[in-house]
Amino acid sequence: MIKQILIVEDNEDNSLLVEKILAYYGFGTTVALNGKSALAYCSSHQPDLILMDLSLPDMDGIEVARLLRENTRYQKVPMIALTANTMRGIQERAQEAGLNAFLTKPILPSDLILLIRSYL
Amino acid sequence: MKNPFSPFFAFFAAHRGYGTAAAIFLVGASLSFVAFHLYQLEDKRHAQQEFHKLAHDRLAGIRAFLLADPQQLSWIENWFTASENTIGMRIRIEEQVQGEHRSVHPSPSSTPNDSALFPEDWRYRETFKLGPRTLEATVLATPDFIARHLAPHWDILIMGLLFSGFMAFHVLICINRQLLVEKKVRERTNELAAMNTLLQEEIHERQRIEQDFTQAQQNLKRRHEALEYFARFNPSGLQDAIHQITLRTAGVMQIDRTSIWFYEMRKQTPVLSCASLYISASHSLSHFQELTATDFPRYFEALSQHSPLILPSPHNDVLNRELDSYLSSLHIRSKLDIPIVFEGHLLAVLCCEETRKNREWLLEDRHFGQIIADIIAILIEQSARRKAEKALKESEERLGFIRQKSIDGIIAVNEKGSVISWNFGAEKIFGYNEREMLGQSLALVLPENSLLLQDISTKPIELKSRHKDGHLFPVEISHSCWKNGDLYFGMVIIRDITERKENEKRLIQAMREAHAANEAKSEFLATISHELRTPLNAVIGFNQCLLMGMDGPLNEAQRISLKKIEKSSFHLLTLINDILDLAKIEAKRMELEIRPHNLVNLIVSCVEEMQPIAKQKHLALSLELDEPSLLLEMDKFRIRQVLMNLLSNAIKFTEKGSICVRILTETHRASVQVQDTGIGLTPTEIEKIFHPFSQADSTITRKYGGTGLGLAISKKIMELHRGTISVESTKGVGSTFTLTLPRKEEGA
């Protein structure tokens, strides 16, 4: 069965890139362009893994992750942060909110796939 | 040194009479014996000659007789035997027949066996022929004969001994008499010497008394002169007066160390500070020593009795022990201390110290010391009064000046709050002049002044006040008041702070703006980082996708172009990272997370990570450790950044050879060395490499890549750690980069 991955990413180019890579490696993808649509999608569907950009137009990606973790259905779903933010401390904050891993942009396709495969 | 044999010599000297007598007697006796013996020998020789003559005559007679009638032999024999006793000689005649001796006379049968009676040296032999017969005649002297011819000379021996005895006795008597005389002379000489000494002592005693008398007269004169001098003297100040008194007192009282010490209270502890010290031996005048009551409690207690103190004290051993270190360190043998007291207060102490002898402090010494002490007391008191008067005058003048010239308002009020003094500053601030305000209530200008009277804090307070023209403005007020019985005096110092208040407001505003700007800068850095990375993500990501062949196979030209894009985009990424780091440091936004980390582990992981890259270039990358672990306070992430930068530089700039990483531990710091055998640096290049964008040579950037920012960032990071980074290098041989980090001491 094809694994479904939710990509939360506001930048179209970047979401396109991630979709392309994941599709190439045989994953099913859905893109949410902001926090609200991500939460809405999650309430009706059950993705196997979530790739979360941390700076979204409407809310903080970390906040989205925390809200998802409060839901019993999402307590075990792997979540990977993808961000261009390199400020110190953000990685720790992400970890506290329940994100499993952290990738700094720019990402390499090989790194991303390696990380996803370690969870799925 | 005493001769150990001297008692023997003395004994022999005292009894030498007996010795000499004995010696003389012995010598005399010996001589007597020798003479006696010589006589004896001479006698014997004479007697033997006599004997030989007699024997020869006798034998001649016998021979003649026998020659006439040889048959008469037996007859002769009888005749001789009969006459043996009368003559004292025995004659033996032996005949040699066929080699054998045969006694002819006496006949063998009648021969008495008494040959032992005849001494061997009293014999006479003769041989004569009687026809064919050979006869041997021997004449032996009988003891009777010997006794008759050889009588011992006892008289010589006895006379000799008697004479010796007499001589010895005479000598003994003479010597003993001489000894007696000698002894008498000695006794007499001793008596005379004793008498002489006694006389000399008497003379000395008289001279001493005369000297003492003269001395006493001189002392008195000197003391008188000194007192006259003090009565007239005109010192330039108290210190000068004290020095002069010390000098004079030392001379007059003939003291080795004379000093005057001021008694003061310092932080509730009594202290004696030396105002003047004169040492007569070296003619040196000095001061500045101190004694405190904490070190010498009993001494201070003794001084508080206000009476002269003689040290070492004859009846206070505890005090002596306490002062022992002081006295012995200065070699003081006796000491007289006179407290200088004025109206029951101890002001100072006059110390007279003797180092050469144990001086007996006389009553006159003490009296004179007391007079000097009184003079000093008066001088100190005068000086203090003069100083106080001067200070008071100055203070009054100063106060008047301040009051009038001050731009602060200085106002005095009485207990009702009415103004009793109003200065020029107050006039400037409130617009009322002194005439208008005297006697008016302070409430006219300070409506809130009741608050002022309650609050007696020492801090200035801020109040609203009213100007003559009616407008209100802020003032700062310091106030104080004295209450002495019914007497009340309040003093208010007022400053117009309108301008200061405005300045404060402006300052707060400026600070807020600066803070906001700083926040904005920080925000800007974060944003720019994000904004630059986001497009770069798409560039690198899609490029990678193409390179991986996601969109179909590539021809060689396409692959080369994509590789160029890849290389450039990674370079751009590094540049962005470095520039942001540098910007953070320049904006002082780089915050270190200082925690204890194991530097060794960190270095090991860096070296392991770089090992594959070194292997690609066939370089040996080695690690030398002197300790298995080294905990240091540092930001692990940043130090790692520096180490990785140094390692990648070393690999990048080394074509062949090795790279060695070393950790050196010292007490206060730890050093890390990265040594390579690369291209090296010239001194001019070394000067530039730690500055941003100044890779030693711009051609290098093209050849080796890199941003030229790594070392500048590393230097900043090391400085933030209070560490250093430095390099030693020889062009073409290699470079050694050294990092040092401060190290806290164990357990600190």
PDB file of C-alpha atoms in Angstrom, chain B residues 156-388:
ATOM      1  CA  ILE B 156     137.267   2.479 101.515  1.00  0.00           C
ATOM      2  CA  LEU B 157     133.644   1.419 101.072  1.00  0.00           C
ATOM      3  CA  ILE B 158     132.593   2.646 104.513  1.00  0.00           C
ATOM      4  CA  MET B 159     134.415   5.960 104.140  1.00  0.00           C
ATOM      5  CA  GLY B 160     132.851   6.514 100.696  1.00  0.00           C
ATOM      6  CA  LEU B 161     129.342   5.791 101.946  1.00  0.00           C
ATOM      7  CA  LEU B 162     129.772   7.996 104.991  1.00  0.00           C
ATOM      8  CA  PHE B 163     131.058  10.879 102.863  1.00  0.00           C
ATOM      9  CA  SER B 164     128.144  10.549 100.409  1.00  0.00           C
ATOM     10  CA  GLY B 165     125.671  10.531 103.269  1.00  0.00           C
ATOM     11  CA  PHE B 166     127.186  13.637 104.733  1.00  0.00           C
ATOM     12  CA  MET B 167     127.146  15.508 101.390  1.00  0.00           C
ATOM     13  CA  ALA B 168     123.537  14.531 100.714  1.00  0.00           C
ATOM     14  CA  PHE B 169     122.457  15.694 104.138  1.00  0.00           C
ATOM     15  CA  HIS B 170     124.268  19.001 103.671  1.00  0.00           C
ATOM     16  CA  VAL B 171     122.650  19.656 100.298  1.00  0.00           C
ATOM     17  CA  LEU B 172     119.213  18.760 101.669  1.00  0.00           C
ATOM     18  CA  ILE B 173     119.566  21.271 104.463  1.00  0.00           C
ATOM     19  CA  CYS B 174     120.780  23.998 102.076  1.00  0.00           C
ATOM     20  CA  ILE B 175     117.955  23.534  99.554  1.00  0.00           C
ATOM     21  CA  ASN B 176     115.251  23.348 102.197  1.00  0.00           C
ATOM     22  CA  ARG B 177     116.467  26.595 103.651  1.00  0.00           C
ATOM     23  CA  GLN B 178     116.328  28.199 100.195  1.00  0.00           C
ATOM     24  CA  LEU B 179     112.753  26.927  99.675  1.00  0.00           C
ATOM     25  CA  LEU B 180     111.679  28.413 102.957  1.00  0.00           C
ATOM     26  CA  VAL B 181     113.098  31.789 101.979  1.00  0.00           C
ATOM     27  CA  GLU B 182     111.389  31.653  98.592  1.00  0.00           C
ATOM     28  CA  LYS B 183     108.042  30.912 100.232  1.00  0.00           C
ATOM     29  CA  LYS B 184     108.424  33.821 102.606  1.00  0.00           C
ATOM     30  CA  VAL B 185     109.224  36.197  99.698  1.00  0.00           C
ATOM     31  CA  ARG B 186     106.196  35.046  97.797  1.00  0.00           C
ATOM     32  CA  GLU B 187     103.872  35.610 100.725  1.00  0.00           C
ATOM     33  CA  ARG B 188     105.192  39.053 101.235  1.00  0.00           C
ATOM     34  CA  THR B 189     104.850  39.985  97.549  1.00  0.00           C
ATOM     35  CA  ASN B 190     101.198  38.890  97.564  1.00  0.00           C
ATOM     36  CA  GLU B 191     100.507  40.958 100.626  1.00  0.00           C
ATOM     37  CA  LEU B 192     102.021  43.997  98.918  1.00  0.00           C
ATOM     38  CA  ALA B 193     100.032  43.457  95.698  1.00  0.00           C
ATOM     39  CA  ALA B 194      96.768  43.221  97.649  1.00  0.00           C
ATOM     40  CA  MET B 195      97.603  46.415  99.414  1.00  0.00           C
ATOM     41  CA  ASN B 196      98.320  48.096  96.079  1.00  0.00           C
ATOM     42  CA  THR B 197      95.005  47.052  94.561  1.00  0.00           C
ATOM     43  CA  LEU B 198      93.164  48.369  97.551  1.00  0.00           C
ATOM     44  CA  LEU B 199      94.902  51.678  97.190  1.00  0.00           C
ATOM     45  CA  GLN B 200      94.138  51.907  93.456  1.00  0.00           C
ATOM     46  CA  GLU B 201      90.487  51.114  94.045  1.00  0.00           C
ATOM     47  CA  GLU B 202      90.313  53.854  96.573  1.00  0.00           C
ATOM     48  CA  ILE B 203      91.802  56.273  94.049  1.00  0.00           C
ATOM     49  CA  HIS B 204      89.343  55.168  91.338  1.00  0.00           C
ATOM     50  CA  GLU B 205      86.407  55.489  93.685  1.00  0.00           C
ATOM     51  CA  ARG B 206      87.455  59.008  94.499  1.00  0.00           C
ATOM     52  CA  GLN B 207      87.856  59.839  90.775  1.00  0.00           C
ATOM     53  CA  ARG B 208      84.452  58.349  90.020  1.00  0.00           C
ATOM     54  CA  ILE B 209      82.773  60.355  92.701  1.00  0.00           C
ATOM     55  CA  GLU B 210      84.419  63.462  91.328  1.00  0.00           C
ATOM     56  CA  GLN B 211      83.322  62.536  87.805  1.00  0.00           C
ATOM     57  CA  ASP B 212      79.767  61.850  88.934  1.00  0.00           C
ATOM     58  CA  PHE B 213      79.703  65.150  90.614  1.00  0.00           C
ATOM     59  CA  THR B 214      80.907  66.942  87.492  1.00  0.00           C
ATOM     60  CA  GLN B 215      78.472  64.891  85.397  1.00  0.00           C
ATOM     61  CA  ALA B 216      75.596  65.795  87.688  1.00  0.00           C
ATOM     62  CA  GLN B 217      76.575  69.441  87.466  1.00  0.00           C
ATOM     63  CA  GLN B 218      76.741  69.220  83.654  1.00  0.00           C
ATOM     64  CA  ASN B 219      73.434  67.359  83.509  1.00  0.00           C
ATOM     65  CA  LEU B 220      71.801  69.973  85.612  1.00  0.00           C
ATOM     66  CA  LYS B 221      73.262  72.701  83.424  1.00  0.00           C
ATOM     67  CA  ARG B 222      72.129  70.953  80.247  1.00  0.00           C
ATOM     68  CA  ARG B 223      68.668  70.394  81.575  1.00  0.00           C
ATOM     69  CA  HIS B 224      68.425  73.960  82.642  1.00  0.00           C
ATOM     70  CA  GLU B 225      69.575  75.104  79.199  1.00  0.00           C
ATOM     71  CA  ALA B 226      67.089  72.788  77.478  1.00  0.00           C
ATOM     72  CA  LEU B 227      64.212  74.086  79.569  1.00  0.00           C
ATOM     73  CA  GLU B 228      65.291  77.658  78.870  1.00  0.00           C
ATOM     74  CA  TYR B 229      65.353  76.756  75.156  1.00  0.00           C
ATOM     75  CA  PHE B 230      61.883  75.242  75.277  1.00  0.00           C
ATOM     76  CA  ALA B 231      60.565  78.290  77.097  1.00  0.00           C
ATOM     77  CA  ARG B 232      61.768  80.507  74.250  1.00  0.00           C
ATOM     78  CA  PHE B 233      61.631  78.240  71.185  1.00  0.00           C
ATOM     79  CA  ASN B 234      59.479  79.018  68.167  1.00  0.00           C
ATOM     80  CA  PRO B 235      58.822  75.959  66.038  1.00  0.00           C
ATOM     81  CA  SER B 236      57.285  76.162  62.566  1.00  0.00           C
ATOM     82  CA  GLY B 237      54.621  73.608  63.462  1.00  0.00           C
ATOM     83  CA  LEU B 238      53.766  70.789  65.817  1.00  0.00           C
ATOM     84  CA  GLN B 239      55.832  68.226  63.881  1.00  0.00           C
ATOM     85  CA  ASP B 240      58.857  70.525  63.945  1.00  0.00           C
ATOM     86  CA  ALA B 241      58.374  71.158  67.673  1.00  0.00           C
ATOM     87  CA  ILE B 242      58.144  67.424  68.363  1.00  0.00           C
ATOM     88  CA  HIS B 243      61.315  66.743  66.356  1.00  0.00           C
ATOM     89  CA  GLN B 244      63.205  69.475  68.185  1.00  0.00           C
ATOM     90  CA  ILE B 245      62.058  68.241  71.587  1.00  0.00           C
ATOM     91  CA  THR B 246      63.067  64.667  70.720  1.00  0.00           C
ATOM     92  CA  LEU B 247      66.495  65.817  69.620  1.00  0.00           C
ATOM     93  CA  ARG B 248      67.057  67.999  72.726  1.00  0.00           C
ATOM     94  CA  THR B 249      65.740  65.400  75.157  1.00  0.00           C
ATOM     95  CA  ALA B 250      68.014  62.738  73.652  1.00  0.00           C
ATOM     96  CA  GLY B 251      71.009  65.024  74.105  1.00  0.00           C
ATOM     97  CA  VAL B 252      70.176  66.199  77.610  1.00  0.00           C
ATOM     98  CA  MET B 253      69.166  62.851  79.070  1.00  0.00           C
ATOM     99  CA  GLN B 254      71.765  60.951  76.992  1.00  0.00           C
ATOM    100  CA  ILE B 255      69.307  58.409  75.680  1.00  0.00           C
ATOM    101  CA  ASP B 256      70.038  55.994  72.824  1.00  0.00           C
ATOM    102  CA  ARG B 257      66.541  56.019  71.315  1.00  0.00           C
ATOM    103  CA  THR B 258      64.204  58.876  72.088  1.00  0.00           C
ATOM    104  CA  SER B 259      60.712  58.904  70.604  1.00  0.00           C
ATOM    105  CA  ILE B 260      57.367  60.648  70.919  1.00  0.00           C
ATOM    106  CA  TRP B 261      54.222  58.712  69.977  1.00  0.00           C
ATOM    107  CA  PHE B 262      50.762  60.229  69.406  1.00  0.00           C
ATOM    108  CA  TYR B 263      47.849  58.370  70.927  1.00  0.00           C
ATOM    109  CA  GLU B 264      44.876  58.119  68.540  1.00  0.00           C
ATOM    110  CA  MET B 265      41.671  56.145  68.151  1.00  0.00           C
ATOM    111  CA  ARG B 266      41.413  54.389  64.823  1.00  0.00           C
ATOM    112  CA  LYS B 267      38.245  52.358  64.160  1.00  0.00           C
ATOM    113  CA  GLN B 268      37.646  52.132  67.922  1.00  0.00           C
ATOM    114  CA  THR B 269      41.178  50.765  68.460  1.00  0.00           C
ATOM    115  CA  PRO B 270      43.763  52.819  70.307  1.00  0.00           C
ATOM    116  CA  VAL B 271      46.881  53.289  68.218  1.00  0.00           C
ATOM    117  CA  LEU B 272      50.274  54.816  69.043  1.00  0.00           C
ATOM    118  CA  SER B 273      51.844  56.364  65.954  1.00  0.00           C
ATOM    119  CA  CYS B 274      55.426  57.488  66.127  1.00  0.00           C
ATOM    120  CA  ALA B 275      55.651  61.241  65.526  1.00  0.00           C
ATOM    121  CA  SER B 276      59.388  61.442  66.006  1.00  0.00           C
ATOM    122  CA  LEU B 277      62.217  59.009  66.703  1.00  0.00           C
ATOM    123  CA  TYR B 278      65.832  60.004  67.278  1.00  0.00           C
ATOM    124  CA  ILE B 279      68.568  57.365  67.391  1.00  0.00           C
ATOM    125  CA  SER B 280      71.673  58.904  68.977  1.00  0.00           C
ATOM    126  CA  ALA B 281      74.166  56.362  67.588  1.00  0.00           C
ATOM    127  CA  SER B 282      73.273  57.063  63.946  1.00  0.00           C
ATOM    128  CA  HIS B 283      71.997  60.664  64.472  1.00  0.00           C
ATOM    129  CA  SER B 284      68.870  59.673  62.567  1.00  0.00           C
ATOM    130  CA  LEU B 285      65.535  61.357  63.015  1.00  0.00           C
ATOM    131  CA  SER B 286      62.455  59.579  61.672  1.00  0.00           C
ATOM    132  CA  HIS B 287      58.851  58.654  62.328  1.00  0.00           C
ATOM    133  CA  PHE B 288      55.932  56.564  60.898  1.00  0.00           C
ATOM    134  CA  GLN B 289      55.978  53.444  63.023  1.00  0.00           C
ATOM    135  CA  GLU B 290      52.787  52.249  64.724  1.00  0.00           C
ATOM    136  CA  LEU B 291      51.717  50.111  67.673  1.00  0.00           C
ATOM    137  CA  THR B 292      48.092  49.030  68.113  1.00  0.00           C
ATOM    138  CA  ALA B 293      46.193  48.064  71.237  1.00  0.00           C
ATOM    139  CA  THR B 294      45.210  44.744  69.642  1.00  0.00           C
ATOM    140  CA  ASP B 295      48.890  43.767  69.506  1.00  0.00           C
ATOM    141  CA  PHE B 296      49.919  45.197  72.881  1.00  0.00           C
ATOM    142  CA  PRO B 297      46.769  45.253  75.084  1.00  0.00           C
ATOM    143  CA  ARG B 298      48.623  45.200  78.414  1.00  0.00           C
ATOM    144  CA  TYR B 299      51.011  47.943  77.412  1.00  0.00           C
ATOM    145  CA  PHE B 300      48.096  50.204  76.475  1.00  0.00           C
ATOM    146  CA  GLU B 301      46.392  49.307  79.737  1.00  0.00           C
ATOM    147  CA  ALA B 302      49.546  50.233  81.656  1.00  0.00           C
ATOM    148  CA  LEU B 303      49.758  53.565  79.812  1.00  0.00           C
ATOM    149  CA  SER B 304      46.146  54.328  80.711  1.00  0.00           C
ATOM    150  CA  GLN B 305      47.291  54.590  84.359  1.00  0.00           C
ATOM    151  CA  HIS B 306      48.941  57.906  83.293  1.00  0.00           C
ATOM    152  CA  SER B 307      52.093  57.286  85.338  1.00  0.00           C
ATOM    153  CA  PRO B 308      55.687  56.717  84.162  1.00  0.00           C
ATOM    154  CA  LEU B 309      56.426  53.158  83.151  1.00  0.00           C
ATOM    155  CA  ILE B 310      59.786  51.425  83.524  1.00  0.00           C
ATOM    156  CA  LEU B 311      60.393  48.428  81.276  1.00  0.00           C
ATOM    157  CA  PRO B 312      61.185  45.629  81.617  1.00  0.00           C
ATOM    158  CA  SER B 313      58.828  46.018  84.567  1.00  0.00           C
ATOM    159  CA  PRO B 314      60.210  44.594  87.834  1.00  0.00           C
ATOM    160  CA  HIS B 315      56.803  43.225  88.938  1.00  0.00           C
ATOM    161  CA  ASN B 316      54.713  42.657  85.792  1.00  0.00           C
ATOM    162  CA  ASP B 317      55.967  39.601  83.923  1.00  0.00           C
ATOM    163  CA  VAL B 318      52.909  39.391  81.656  1.00  0.00           C
ATOM    164  CA  LEU B 319      53.624  42.906  80.364  1.00  0.00           C
ATOM    165  CA  ASN B 320      57.307  42.024  79.906  1.00  0.00           C
ATOM    166  CA  ARG B 321      56.415  38.958  77.879  1.00  0.00           C
ATOM    167  CA  GLU B 322      54.045  40.985  75.705  1.00  0.00           C
ATOM    168  CA  LEU B 323      56.719  43.586  74.919  1.00  0.00           C
ATOM    169  CA  ASP B 324      59.558  41.108  74.634  1.00  0.00           C
ATOM    170  CA  SER B 325      59.357  40.881  70.831  1.00  0.00           C
ATOM    171  CA  TYR B 326      59.350  44.687  70.499  1.00  0.00           C
ATOM    172  CA  LEU B 327      62.249  45.195  72.929  1.00  0.00           C
ATOM    173  CA  SER B 328      64.432  42.370  71.679  1.00  0.00           C
ATOM    174  CA  SER B 329      63.920  43.240  67.994  1.00  0.00           C
ATOM    175  CA  LEU B 330      65.317  46.727  68.674  1.00  0.00           C
ATOM    176  CA  HIS B 331      67.908  45.484  71.236  1.00  0.00           C
ATOM    177  CA  ILE B 332      66.353  47.687  73.906  1.00  0.00           C
ATOM    178  CA  ARG B 333      67.617  46.789  77.342  1.00  0.00           C
ATOM    179  CA  SER B 334      65.712  49.287  79.436  1.00  0.00           C
ATOM    180  CA  LYS B 335      62.988  51.766  78.705  1.00  0.00           C
ATOM    181  CA  LEU B 336      61.239  54.650  80.476  1.00  0.00           C
ATOM    182  CA  ASP B 337      57.823  55.635  79.104  1.00  0.00           C
ATOM    183  CA  ILE B 338      56.176  58.829  80.295  1.00  0.00           C
ATOM    184  CA  PRO B 339      52.516  59.307  79.288  1.00  0.00           C
ATOM    185  CA  ILE B 340      51.733  62.815  78.045  1.00  0.00           C
ATOM    186  CA  VAL B 341      48.412  63.760  79.600  1.00  0.00           C
ATOM    187  CA  PHE B 342      46.279  66.852  79.290  1.00  0.00           C
ATOM    188  CA  GLU B 343      43.162  67.328  81.444  1.00  0.00           C
ATOM    189  CA  GLY B 344      42.984  63.618  82.146  1.00  0.00           C
ATOM    190  CA  HIS B 345      43.284  62.565  78.491  1.00  0.00           C
ATOM    191  CA  LEU B 346      46.235  60.581  77.199  1.00  0.00           C
ATOM    192  CA  LEU B 347      47.592  62.542  74.201  1.00  0.00           C
ATOM    193  CA  ALA B 348      50.973  60.970  73.562  1.00  0.00           C
ATOM    194  CA  VAL B 349      53.846  59.016  75.086  1.00  0.00           C
ATOM    195  CA  LEU B 350      57.490  60.000  75.529  1.00  0.00           C
ATOM    196  CA  CYS B 351      59.715  56.920  75.233  1.00  0.00           C
ATOM    197  CA  CYS B 352      63.306  56.852  76.439  1.00  0.00           C
ATOM    198  CA  GLU B 353      65.027  53.614  75.358  1.00  0.00           C
ATOM    199  CA  GLU B 354      68.520  52.372  76.210  1.00  0.00           C
ATOM    200  CA  THR B 355      70.215  49.841  73.940  1.00  0.00           C
ATOM    201  CA  ARG B 356      73.760  49.874  75.311  1.00  0.00           C
ATOM    202  CA  LYS B 357      73.254  49.281  79.025  1.00  0.00           C
ATOM    203  CA  ASN B 358      70.651  48.441  81.633  1.00  0.00           C
ATOM    204  CA  ARG B 359      70.073  51.995  82.719  1.00  0.00           C
ATOM    205  CA  GLU B 360      68.991  52.753  86.241  1.00  0.00           C
ATOM    206  CA  TRP B 361      66.295  55.384  85.764  1.00  0.00           C
ATOM    207  CA  LEU B 362      66.920  57.998  88.450  1.00  0.00           C
ATOM    208  CA  LEU B 363      64.360  60.195  90.077  1.00  0.00           C
ATOM    209  CA  GLU B 364      65.854  63.201  88.277  1.00  0.00           C
ATOM    210  CA  ASP B 365      65.414  61.402  84.903  1.00  0.00           C
ATOM    211  CA  ARG B 366      61.787  60.861  85.688  1.00  0.00           C
ATOM    212  CA  HIS B 367      61.274  64.450  86.855  1.00  0.00           C
ATOM    213  CA  PHE B 368      62.916  65.890  83.785  1.00  0.00           C
ATOM    214  CA  GLY B 369      60.940  63.476  81.532  1.00  0.00           C
ATOM    215  CA  GLN B 370      57.745  64.615  83.232  1.00  0.00           C
ATOM    216  CA  ILE B 371      58.573  68.273  82.590  1.00  0.00           C
ATOM    217  CA  ILE B 372      59.227  67.481  78.912  1.00  0.00           C
ATOM    218  CA  ALA B 373      55.949  65.529  78.792  1.00  0.00           C
ATOM    219  CA  ASP B 374      54.079  68.539  80.193  1.00  0.00           C
ATOM    220  CA  ILE B 375      55.668  70.838  77.606  1.00  0.00           C
ATOM    221  CA  ILE B 376      54.634  68.425  74.813  1.00  0.00           C
ATOM    222  CA  ALA B 377      51.104  68.221  76.232  1.00  0.00           C
ATOM    223  CA  ILE B 378      50.776  71.995  76.097  1.00  0.00           C
ATOM    224  CA  LEU B 379      52.197  72.113  72.551  1.00  0.00           C
ATOM    225  CA  ILE B 380      49.817  69.418  71.278  1.00  0.00           C
ATOM    226  CA  GLU B 381      46.857  71.108  72.883  1.00  0.00           C
ATOM    227  CA  GLN B 382      47.841  74.500  71.457  1.00  0.00           C
ATOM    228  CA  SER B 383      48.291  73.024  68.009  1.00  0.00           C
ATOM    229  CA  ALA B 384      44.924  71.240  68.155  1.00  0.00           C
ATOM    230  CA  ARG B 385      43.197  74.414  69.262  1.00  0.00           C
ATOM    231  CA  ARG B 386      44.875  76.457  66.551  1.00  0.00           C
ATOM    232  CA  LYS B 387      43.891  73.876  63.951  1.00  0.00           C
ATOM    233  CA  ALA B 388      40.299  73.772  65.165  1.00  0.00           C
TER     234      ALA B 388
END
